[in-house]
Amino acid sequence: MSRVVVLDYGSGNLRSAERALAAAGAEVTVTDDLAAAADSDGLVVPGVGAFAACMAGIEELGAGPVIAERVAAGRPVLGICVGMQVLFEHGDEHGVVTKGLGLLPGGVTKLAAERLPHMGWNTVRAPEGSVLFGGLPADSRFYFVHSYAVDDVAGLTAAGARVTVAHHGSDFVAAVERGPLSAAQFHPEKSADTGAALLRNWLAALPTGG
């Protein structure tokens, strides 16, 4: 059984993520203990609300270097919602640009859509070779709640990432996979059977044993 830490830095659907990961077969700990986060088989970075507030929580905890060191060492990290967004270089919300963790190239901007937030179920287009979406039907739907996203699909692809795309007003990055780093703009823990399947796929790819 894989040992997974859900990082508690003051933001995110911690308990729903914990329940979903446990149901998918993980041994889950929700904690702000950075040693535990560094040592886990898989680290989940959740996040809801504003980019700047999530980054402030990560910085206050001192979690940025731990996340970066895991990725550099090839140890899996999964970002969810704003926990995905903070992995990028910056976020631009209400005209305020906040520096992100810079583990993925590009920035987070307001969705180009008439209706915001983008809330509810939507289909995605996953690339060939995706681990997260392996075995899932092409019409699988996931649950989104957000007004900001990454839209530079081409830039991420050029940087060696497998990019899953969704559409709301325009195309945006719904998920990204690059080496040990995986992330989803939607909420797997709120996406019923399809979200559970995605989490099982992520867990199945984790190395075990610390």
Coordinates of C-alpha atoms in Angstrom, one line a residue:
M1 CA 0.0 0.0 0.0
S2 CA 1.4 3.4 -1.0
R3 CA 2.0 6.0 1.7
V4 CA 0.5 9.3 0.5
V5 CA 0.7 12.6 2.3
V6 CA -1.9 15.3 1.6
L7 CA -0.1 18.5 2.4
D8 CA -1.9 20.7 5.0
Y9 CA -0.7 24.3 4.4
G10 CA -4.1 25.8 5.3
S11 CA -5.9 25.4 1.9
G12 CA -7.8 22.7 0.1
N13 CA -10.4 20.0 0.5
L14 CA -8.2 18.0 2.8
R15 CA -10.6 15.5 4.2
S16 CA -12.4 14.8 0.9
A17 CA -9.0 14.3 -0.8
E18 CA -8.0 12.0 2.1
R19 CA -11.2 9.9 1.8
A20 CA -10.9 9.6 -2.0
L21 CA -7.3 8.5 -1.8
A22 CA -8.0 6.0 0.9
A23 CA -10.9 4.6 -1.1
A24 CA -8.5 4.3 -4.0
G25 CA -6.2 2.2 -1.9
A26 CA -3.6 4.5 -0.3
E27 CA -2.4 4.8 3.2
V28 CA -3.1 8.5 3.7
T29 CA -1.9 11.1 6.1
V30 CA -3.0 14.7 6.2
T31 CA -0.2 16.8 7.8
D32 CA 1.9 19.9 7.7
D33 CA 5.0 17.8 8.7
L34 CA 7.5 18.5 6.0
A35 CA 9.6 15.5 6.9
A36 CA 6.6 13.3 6.3
A37 CA 5.9 15.1 3.0
A38 CA 9.4 14.5 1.9
D39 CA 9.5 10.9 2.8
S40 CA 6.1 9.8 1.4
D41 CA 5.7 7.6 -1.7
G42 CA 3.4 10.3 -3.1
L43 CA 2.7 13.9 -2.1
V44 CA -0.6 15.6 -2.9
V45 CA -0.7 19.4 -3.0
P46 CA -4.4 20.5 -2.8
G47 CA -5.6 24.1 -3.1
V48 CA -8.8 26.1 -3.3
G49 CA -9.4 29.9 -3.5
A50 CA -6.9 32.4 -4.6
F51 CA -3.5 31.7 -6.1
A52 CA -1.8 34.4 -3.8
A53 CA -3.4 33.0 -0.7
C54 CA -2.3 29.4 -1.5
M55 CA 1.3 30.6 -2.2
A56 CA 1.3 32.5 1.1
G57 CA 0.3 29.3 2.9
I58 CA 3.0 27.3 1.2
E59 CA 5.7 29.9 1.9
E60 CA 4.7 30.3 5.5
L61 CA 5.0 26.5 6.0
G62 CA 8.3 26.4 4.0
A63 CA 6.9 23.7 1.8
G64 CA 8.2 25.1 -1.6
P65 CA 11.7 23.6 -1.4
V66 CA 10.3 20.2 -0.3
I67 CA 8.0 20.0 -3.3
A68 CA 10.8 21.1 -5.6
E69 CA 13.3 18.7 -4.1
R70 CA 10.8 15.8 -4.6
V71 CA 10.3 16.7 -8.2
A72 CA 14.1 17.0 -8.8
A73 CA 14.6 13.6 -7.2
G74 CA 11.9 12.0 -9.4
R75 CA 9.5 11.4 -6.5
P76 CA 5.8 11.8 -7.4
V77 CA 3.8 14.9 -6.7
L78 CA 0.1 15.5 -7.6
G79 CA -1.3 19.0 -7.6
I80 CA -5.1 19.5 -7.5
C81 CA -7.0 22.7 -8.5
V82 CA -5.1 25.7 -7.2
G83 CA -2.5 23.1 -6.0
M84 CA -1.9 22.6 -9.7
Q85 CA -1.8 26.3 -10.5
V86 CA 0.9 27.1 -7.9
L87 CA 3.2 24.7 -9.7
F88 CA 3.5 27.2 -12.5
E89 CA 5.7 30.3 -12.7
H90 CA 3.1 32.9 -11.7
G91 CA -0.6 33.6 -11.3
D92 CA -2.3 36.8 -12.4
E93 CA -5.5 37.4 -10.5
H94 CA -7.3 40.8 -10.4
G95 CA -4.2 42.4 -11.9
V96 CA -1.9 41.2 -9.2
V97 CA 0.9 38.8 -10.3
T98 CA 2.1 36.4 -7.7
K99 CA 5.2 34.2 -8.1
G100 CA 4.5 30.5 -8.2
L101 CA 6.8 27.5 -7.5
G102 CA 8.1 27.5 -11.1
L103 CA 8.1 23.8 -11.5
L104 CA 6.2 24.0 -14.8
P105 CA 6.5 26.8 -17.4
G106 CA 3.9 29.4 -17.9
G107 CA 1.3 31.3 -15.9
V108 CA -2.2 31.2 -14.7
T109 CA -4.7 33.8 -16.1
K110 CA -8.4 34.4 -16.1
L111 CA -10.4 32.0 -18.3
A112 CA -11.5 33.5 -21.6
A113 CA -15.2 32.7 -21.1
E114 CA -18.4 34.7 -20.8
R115 CA -19.6 32.6 -17.9
L116 CA -17.4 32.4 -14.8
P117 CA -16.7 30.5 -12.7
H118 CA -16.4 27.4 -14.8
M119 CA -18.4 25.2 -12.4
G120 CA -19.6 21.6 -13.0
W121 CA -18.9 18.6 -15.1
N122 CA -16.8 18.8 -18.3
T123 CA -15.2 16.3 -20.7
V124 CA -11.4 16.4 -21.3
R125 CA -9.1 15.4 -24.2
A126 CA -6.2 13.3 -22.9
P127 CA -3.0 12.7 -24.9
E128 CA -1.6 9.3 -26.0
G129 CA 0.5 7.7 -23.2
S130 CA -1.3 9.5 -20.3
V131 CA -0.9 7.6 -17.0
L132 CA -3.6 9.5 -15.2
F133 CA -6.3 8.9 -17.9
G134 CA -5.2 5.3 -18.8
G135 CA -8.2 3.1 -19.4
L136 CA -10.7 5.9 -19.1
P137 CA -13.3 6.4 -21.8
A138 CA -12.8 9.4 -24.1
D139 CA -16.1 10.9 -22.9
S140 CA -15.2 10.8 -19.2
R141 CA -16.3 13.8 -17.3
F142 CA -14.7 15.6 -14.3
Y143 CA -15.8 18.2 -11.9
F144 CA -14.4 21.7 -12.2
V145 CA -14.7 24.8 -10.1
H146 CA -12.4 27.7 -11.2
S147 CA -12.2 31.0 -12.9
Y148 CA -8.4 30.9 -13.7
A149 CA -6.4 28.4 -15.7
V150 CA -3.3 27.8 -17.8
D151 CA -3.9 28.2 -21.5
D152 CA -0.5 27.7 -23.1
V153 CA -1.0 24.1 -24.2
A154 CA 1.7 24.3 -26.9
G155 CA 4.3 25.7 -24.5
L156 CA 3.8 22.9 -22.0
T157 CA 3.8 20.3 -24.8
A158 CA 7.1 21.7 -26.1
A159 CA 8.5 21.5 -22.6
G160 CA 8.0 17.7 -22.6
A161 CA 4.7 17.5 -20.8
R162 CA 1.7 15.4 -21.6
V163 CA -1.2 17.9 -21.6
T164 CA -4.9 17.1 -21.2
V165 CA -7.2 19.8 -22.5
A166 CA -10.7 20.9 -21.6
H167 CA -12.8 23.7 -23.2
H168 CA -14.8 26.4 -21.5
G169 CA -15.0 29.5 -23.7
S170 CA -11.6 28.5 -25.0
D171 CA -9.2 25.6 -24.5
F172 CA -7.3 25.4 -21.3
V173 CA -5.0 22.9 -19.4
A174 CA -7.2 20.4 -17.5
A175 CA -4.2 18.2 -16.5
V176 CA -0.5 17.9 -17.0
E177 CA 2.0 15.1 -16.6
R178 CA 5.7 15.6 -16.7
G179 CA 8.1 13.1 -15.1
P180 CA 7.1 12.7 -11.4
L181 CA 4.9 15.8 -11.5
S182 CA 1.2 15.3 -12.2
A183 CA -1.6 17.9 -11.8
A184 CA -5.3 18.3 -12.4
Q185 CA -7.3 21.6 -12.6
F186 CA -10.5 19.6 -11.8
H187 CA -11.2 17.9 -8.5
P188 CA -10.7 14.1 -8.8
E189 CA -12.0 13.8 -5.2
K190 CA -15.4 15.3 -6.4
S191 CA -15.5 13.5 -9.8
A192 CA -17.2 10.3 -8.7
D193 CA -16.1 7.1 -10.5
T194 CA -13.9 8.8 -13.1
G195 CA -12.0 10.7 -10.4
A196 CA -11.6 7.5 -8.4
A197 CA -10.2 5.7 -11.5
L198 CA -7.7 8.6 -12.1
L199 CA -6.5 8.4 -8.5
R200 CA -6.1 4.7 -8.7
N201 CA -4.0 5.2 -11.9
W202 CA -1.8 7.7 -10.1
L203 CA -1.4 5.4 -7.1
A204 CA -0.6 2.4 -9.2
A205 CA 2.4 4.3 -10.7
L206 CA 3.9 5.3 -7.4
P207 CA 7.1 3.6 -6.2
T208 CA 6.6 2.1 -2.8
G209 CA 8.9 1.9 0.2
G210 CA 9.6 5.5 0.9

